[in-house]
Short mmCIF file of C-alpha atoms in Angstrom, two decimals:
data_model
loop_
_atom_site.label_atom_id
_atom_site.label_comp_id
_atom_site.label_asym_id
_atom_site.label_seq_id
_atom_site.Cartn_x
_atom_site.Cartn_y
_atom_site.Cartn_z
CA ARG K 1 51.06 13.44 78.55
CA THR K 2 54.40 13.06 76.97
CA ARG K 3 57.38 11.73 77.98
CA SER K 4 60.67 13.73 78.35
CA ASN K 5 64.29 12.57 79.55
CA ARG K 6 65.09 16.16 80.57
CA ARG K 7 66.03 16.91 83.90
CA PRO K 8 63.38 19.38 85.22
CA ASP K 9 66.02 21.82 86.13
CA ALA K 10 67.76 21.08 82.64
CA PRO K 11 67.71 24.96 80.85
CA LEU K 12 65.35 24.39 77.42
CA ASN K 13 68.27 26.50 75.64
CA ARG K 14 65.50 28.40 73.72
CA ARG K 15 66.21 31.70 72.11
CA PRO K 16 63.59 34.68 73.02
CA MET K 17 61.95 36.02 70.01
CA SER K 18 62.07 39.03 68.24
CA ALA K 19 60.63 40.68 65.54
CA PHE K 20 63.64 40.60 63.62
CA SER K 21 64.56 37.14 64.16
CA ALA K 22 60.61 35.42 64.18
CA VAL K 23 60.91 32.46 61.40
CA ALA K 24 57.54 30.96 60.24
CA PRO K 25 58.35 28.23 57.96
CA VAL K 26 55.14 26.72 56.06
CA ARG K 27 54.75 23.19 56.22
CA ARG K 28 52.24 20.76 54.41
CA VAL K 29 49.97 19.28 57.47
CA THR K 30 48.41 15.92 56.51
CA GLN K 31 46.20 13.69 57.98
CA LYS K 32 46.24 10.61 57.89
CA PHE K 33 42.98 8.36 57.87
CA SER K 34 42.58 4.54 57.05
CA SER K 35 40.45 3.26 53.77
CA HIS K 36 39.85 -0.77 53.52
CA GLY K 37 42.62 -1.99 56.00
CA ARG K 38 45.28 0.79 53.80
CA SER K 39 46.99 4.22 55.86
CA LYS K 40 46.61 6.95 53.34
CA THR K 41 48.19 10.89 53.93
CA ALA K 42 45.11 13.79 52.25
CA PRO K 43 46.90 17.23 52.37
CA ARG K 44 45.50 19.77 54.54
CA ARG K 45 44.97 23.59 54.94
CA ARG K 46 48.66 25.22 54.75
CA MET K 47 49.34 27.14 57.64
CA ALA K 48 51.74 29.34 59.06
CA ALA K 49 53.19 29.90 62.64
CA VAL K 50 53.25 33.59 62.05
CA ALA K 51 54.20 35.45 59.21
CA ARG K 52 51.48 34.84 57.02
CA GLY K 53 49.36 36.92 55.13
CA VAL K 54 51.60 38.75 52.15
CA PRO K 55 49.70 37.93 48.57
CA ALA K 56 51.76 35.07 46.05
CA VAL K 57 52.70 36.87 43.59
CA ASN K 58 51.24 34.15 41.32
CA GLY K 59 48.60 34.07 42.65
CA GLY K 60 48.65 31.07 44.64
CA ASP K 61 48.88 30.68 48.30
CA ALA K 62 49.25 33.56 50.89
CA ALA K 63 53.26 33.59 50.96
CA LEU K 64 55.24 34.41 53.98
CA ILE K 65 56.03 37.64 54.80
CA SER K 66 59.72 36.65 55.90
CA THR K 67 60.02 35.99 51.36
CA THR K 68 59.18 39.30 50.82
CA PRO K 69 61.97 42.32 49.89
CA GLU K 70 61.31 44.20 52.87
CA TRP K 71 61.70 41.50 55.30
CA ALA K 72 65.25 41.00 54.26
CA ASP K 73 65.44 44.67 53.77
CA LEU K 74 65.28 44.62 58.47
CA VAL K 75 67.26 41.45 58.31
CA LYS K 76 70.35 43.37 56.78
CA HIS K 77 69.27 46.07 58.92
CA LYS K 78 69.27 44.23 61.56
CA GLU K 79 73.44 43.86 61.67
CA GLU K 80 73.79 47.72 62.07
CA ILE K 81 70.96 47.27 65.48
CA ASP K 82 73.20 44.79 66.94
CA LYS K 83 76.04 47.32 67.45
CA THR K 84 73.83 49.79 69.20
CA HIS K 85 72.90 50.06 72.86
CA LEU K 86 70.03 51.87 74.25
CA ARG K 87 72.07 54.08 76.64
CA ASP K 88 73.69 55.43 73.79
CA LEU K 89 70.49 55.71 71.65
CA ILE K 90 68.18 56.63 73.83
CA THR K 91 71.02 60.19 74.26
CA ASP K 92 70.03 61.29 71.14
CA ALA K 93 67.64 64.01 71.82
CA GLU K 94 66.99 64.72 68.06
CA ARG K 95 65.93 61.13 68.10
CA CYS K 96 64.32 60.85 70.68
CA LYS K 97 61.89 63.56 69.57
CA ALA K 98 61.55 61.96 66.26
CA LEU K 99 60.17 58.36 67.53
CA THR K 100 57.84 59.88 70.04
CA VAL K 101 53.92 60.41 68.64
CA GLU K 102 50.85 61.49 70.30
CA TYR K 103 47.47 61.08 68.91
CA ASN K 104 44.10 61.86 69.57
CA GLY K 105 44.96 61.39 73.87
CA VAL K 106 47.61 58.23 72.62
CA TYR K 107 50.97 58.63 73.32
CA CYS K 108 53.13 56.28 72.35
CA ASP K 109 57.25 56.10 72.81
CA TYR K 110 59.33 53.95 70.43
CA ALA K 111 62.18 55.85 71.86
CA ARG K 112 62.96 53.10 74.20
CA GLN K 113 63.09 50.92 72.08
CA ARG K 114 66.39 49.49 70.46
CA VAL K 115 65.22 51.51 67.05
CA THR K 116 66.07 54.02 65.03
CA PRO K 117 64.28 56.46 62.78
CA GLU K 118 65.29 54.35 59.34
CA THR K 119 64.28 51.26 61.83
CA MET K 120 60.70 52.59 61.83
CA LYS K 121 60.92 53.47 58.04
CA LYS K 122 62.02 49.89 57.18
CA LEU K 123 59.41 48.46 59.41
CA TYR K 124 56.26 50.83 58.25
CA ALA K 125 57.25 49.18 54.76
CA LEU K 126 57.26 45.10 55.76
CA ALA K 127 53.73 46.51 57.35
CA ASP K 128 52.78 47.57 53.36
CA ALA K 129 53.28 44.65 52.65
CA ALA K 130 51.71 42.62 54.33
CA ASP K 131 49.01 44.72 54.05
CA LEU K 132 48.11 45.71 56.96
CA LYS K 133 45.71 48.28 56.62
CA GLY K 134 43.87 46.12 54.18
CA LYS K 135 43.67 43.41 57.22
CA ILE K 136 42.50 46.32 59.38
CA ASN K 137 40.08 47.50 57.72
CA ALA K 138 38.64 44.20 56.99
CA MET K 139 38.64 43.34 60.40
CA PHE K 140 36.53 46.61 61.29
CA SER K 141 33.88 45.89 58.16
CA GLY K 142 33.25 42.28 59.12
CA GLU K 143 34.96 39.99 56.54
CA HIS K 144 35.79 36.54 57.39
CA ILE K 145 39.40 37.03 58.16
CA ASN K 146 39.92 33.66 60.18
CA SER K 147 40.64 31.56 57.92
CA THR K 148 40.93 28.46 60.27
CA GLU K 149 36.87 28.76 61.73
CA ASP K 150 35.88 31.03 58.57
CA ARG K 151 34.26 33.48 60.61
CA ALA K 152 34.72 37.44 61.50
CA VAL K 153 36.76 38.57 64.16
CA LEU K 154 34.04 40.48 66.52
CA HIS K 155 36.36 42.29 69.02
CA VAL K 156 35.74 45.40 67.47
CA ALA K 157 32.13 45.23 67.91
CA THR K 158 32.77 44.08 71.74
CA ARG K 159 33.55 47.66 71.94
CA ALA K 160 31.58 49.50 69.84
CA PRO K 161 29.21 52.23 70.76
CA LYS K 162 25.46 51.60 70.27
CA ASP K 163 24.99 53.11 67.31
CA LYS K 164 28.45 51.95 65.46
CA VAL K 165 27.04 49.54 62.72
CA ILE K 166 29.34 46.48 61.97
CA ASN K 167 27.93 44.27 59.10
CA VAL K 168 28.37 40.35 59.27
CA ASP K 169 26.61 38.24 56.61
CA GLY K 170 24.47 41.25 56.08
CA LYS K 171 23.70 41.75 59.76
CA ASN K 172 24.29 44.74 62.17
CA VAL K 173 25.56 42.40 65.14
CA VAL K 174 26.17 46.01 67.49
CA PRO K 175 22.66 45.64 69.20
CA ASP K 176 23.05 41.38 69.89
CA VAL K 177 26.48 42.57 71.55
CA HIS K 178 24.69 45.26 74.07
CA GLU K 179 21.80 42.96 74.48
CA VAL K 180 25.13 40.74 76.42
CA LEU K 181 26.35 43.98 78.07
CA ASP K 182 23.38 45.20 79.43
CA LYS K 183 22.77 41.67 80.94
CA ILE K 184 26.51 41.31 81.89
CA LYS K 185 26.23 45.07 83.70
CA ASP K 186 22.42 43.56 85.46
CA PHE K 187 23.53 40.58 86.88
CA THR K 188 27.02 42.64 87.96
CA ASP K 189 25.03 45.15 89.80
CA LYS K 190 22.61 42.68 91.40
CA VAL K 191 26.36 41.56 93.08
CA ARG K 192 27.67 44.94 94.04
CA ASN K 193 24.30 45.79 95.66
CA GLY K 194 24.02 42.69 97.98
CA GLU K 195 20.40 41.41 95.48
CA TRP K 196 21.99 38.63 93.87
CA VAL K 197 22.59 36.05 96.84
CA GLY K 198 23.95 32.57 97.03
CA ALA K 199 22.38 29.42 97.97
CA THR K 200 22.57 30.63 102.10
CA GLY K 201 19.96 33.49 100.83
CA LYS K 202 23.29 35.94 101.48
CA PRO K 203 24.67 38.47 99.51
CA LEU K 204 27.87 37.19 97.54
CA THR K 205 31.09 38.44 98.78
CA SER K 206 33.83 36.79 97.22
CA VAL K 207 33.83 36.27 93.80
CA VAL K 208 36.49 33.67 92.13
CA ALA K 209 37.33 34.68 88.37
CA VAL K 210 38.74 32.16 86.07
CA GLY K 211 40.68 33.29 83.23
CA ILE K 212 40.45 32.50 79.86
CA GLY K 213 43.81 32.55 77.85
CA GLY K 214 46.46 33.80 80.69
CA ALA K 215 44.51 37.38 80.34
CA PHE K 216 45.83 39.38 83.65
CA PHE K 217 43.27 42.67 83.17
CA GLY K 218 39.74 40.48 83.76
CA PRO K 219 39.77 40.54 87.37
CA PRO K 220 41.14 43.43 88.08
CA PHE K 221 38.17 44.88 85.56
#
């Protein structure tokens, strides 16, 4: 625990972060250790808070997305966006039509954001500069995109149908996922129908859900 001299009711004076204002400086993290009574500093992996992942031109460490021309173009464009108001933008029927899209039952309405079609073009260009599609494909193919733990990110596997093949290190992990999902369903069915009883031998009537990471949708499910 740390002590602070700030009054509990004092404002934090923090600026809200937006897609245009996010800044993620890269800093060299060091680890101090003692050897024969002397303190040394060893460099550790270069980390970035948010905007990481653009291949460096010189082939070295990944560069910050905020160093790209596409980012600079968005920063300049923000000056024009700052002059607009959503109540005025929303009255433009052509803009609203251009900023809505529907695909496979999913409807996206960007018109309710303070953006223009030009803004979207610049955001798409930034996504291309960051190789977003390449990173998505890497995640779905089981590559080790979690560089901190050197492992695959398997969120997609937990949602994959049984006949889907997602190979990680040469093994299809989907059957293992569904084995666990089947166990979860078996347990929850027994709780709901009263077959699973507590220490008193009576069916469970109340559930205490302990969320992880602030998740909201877990308890309703």
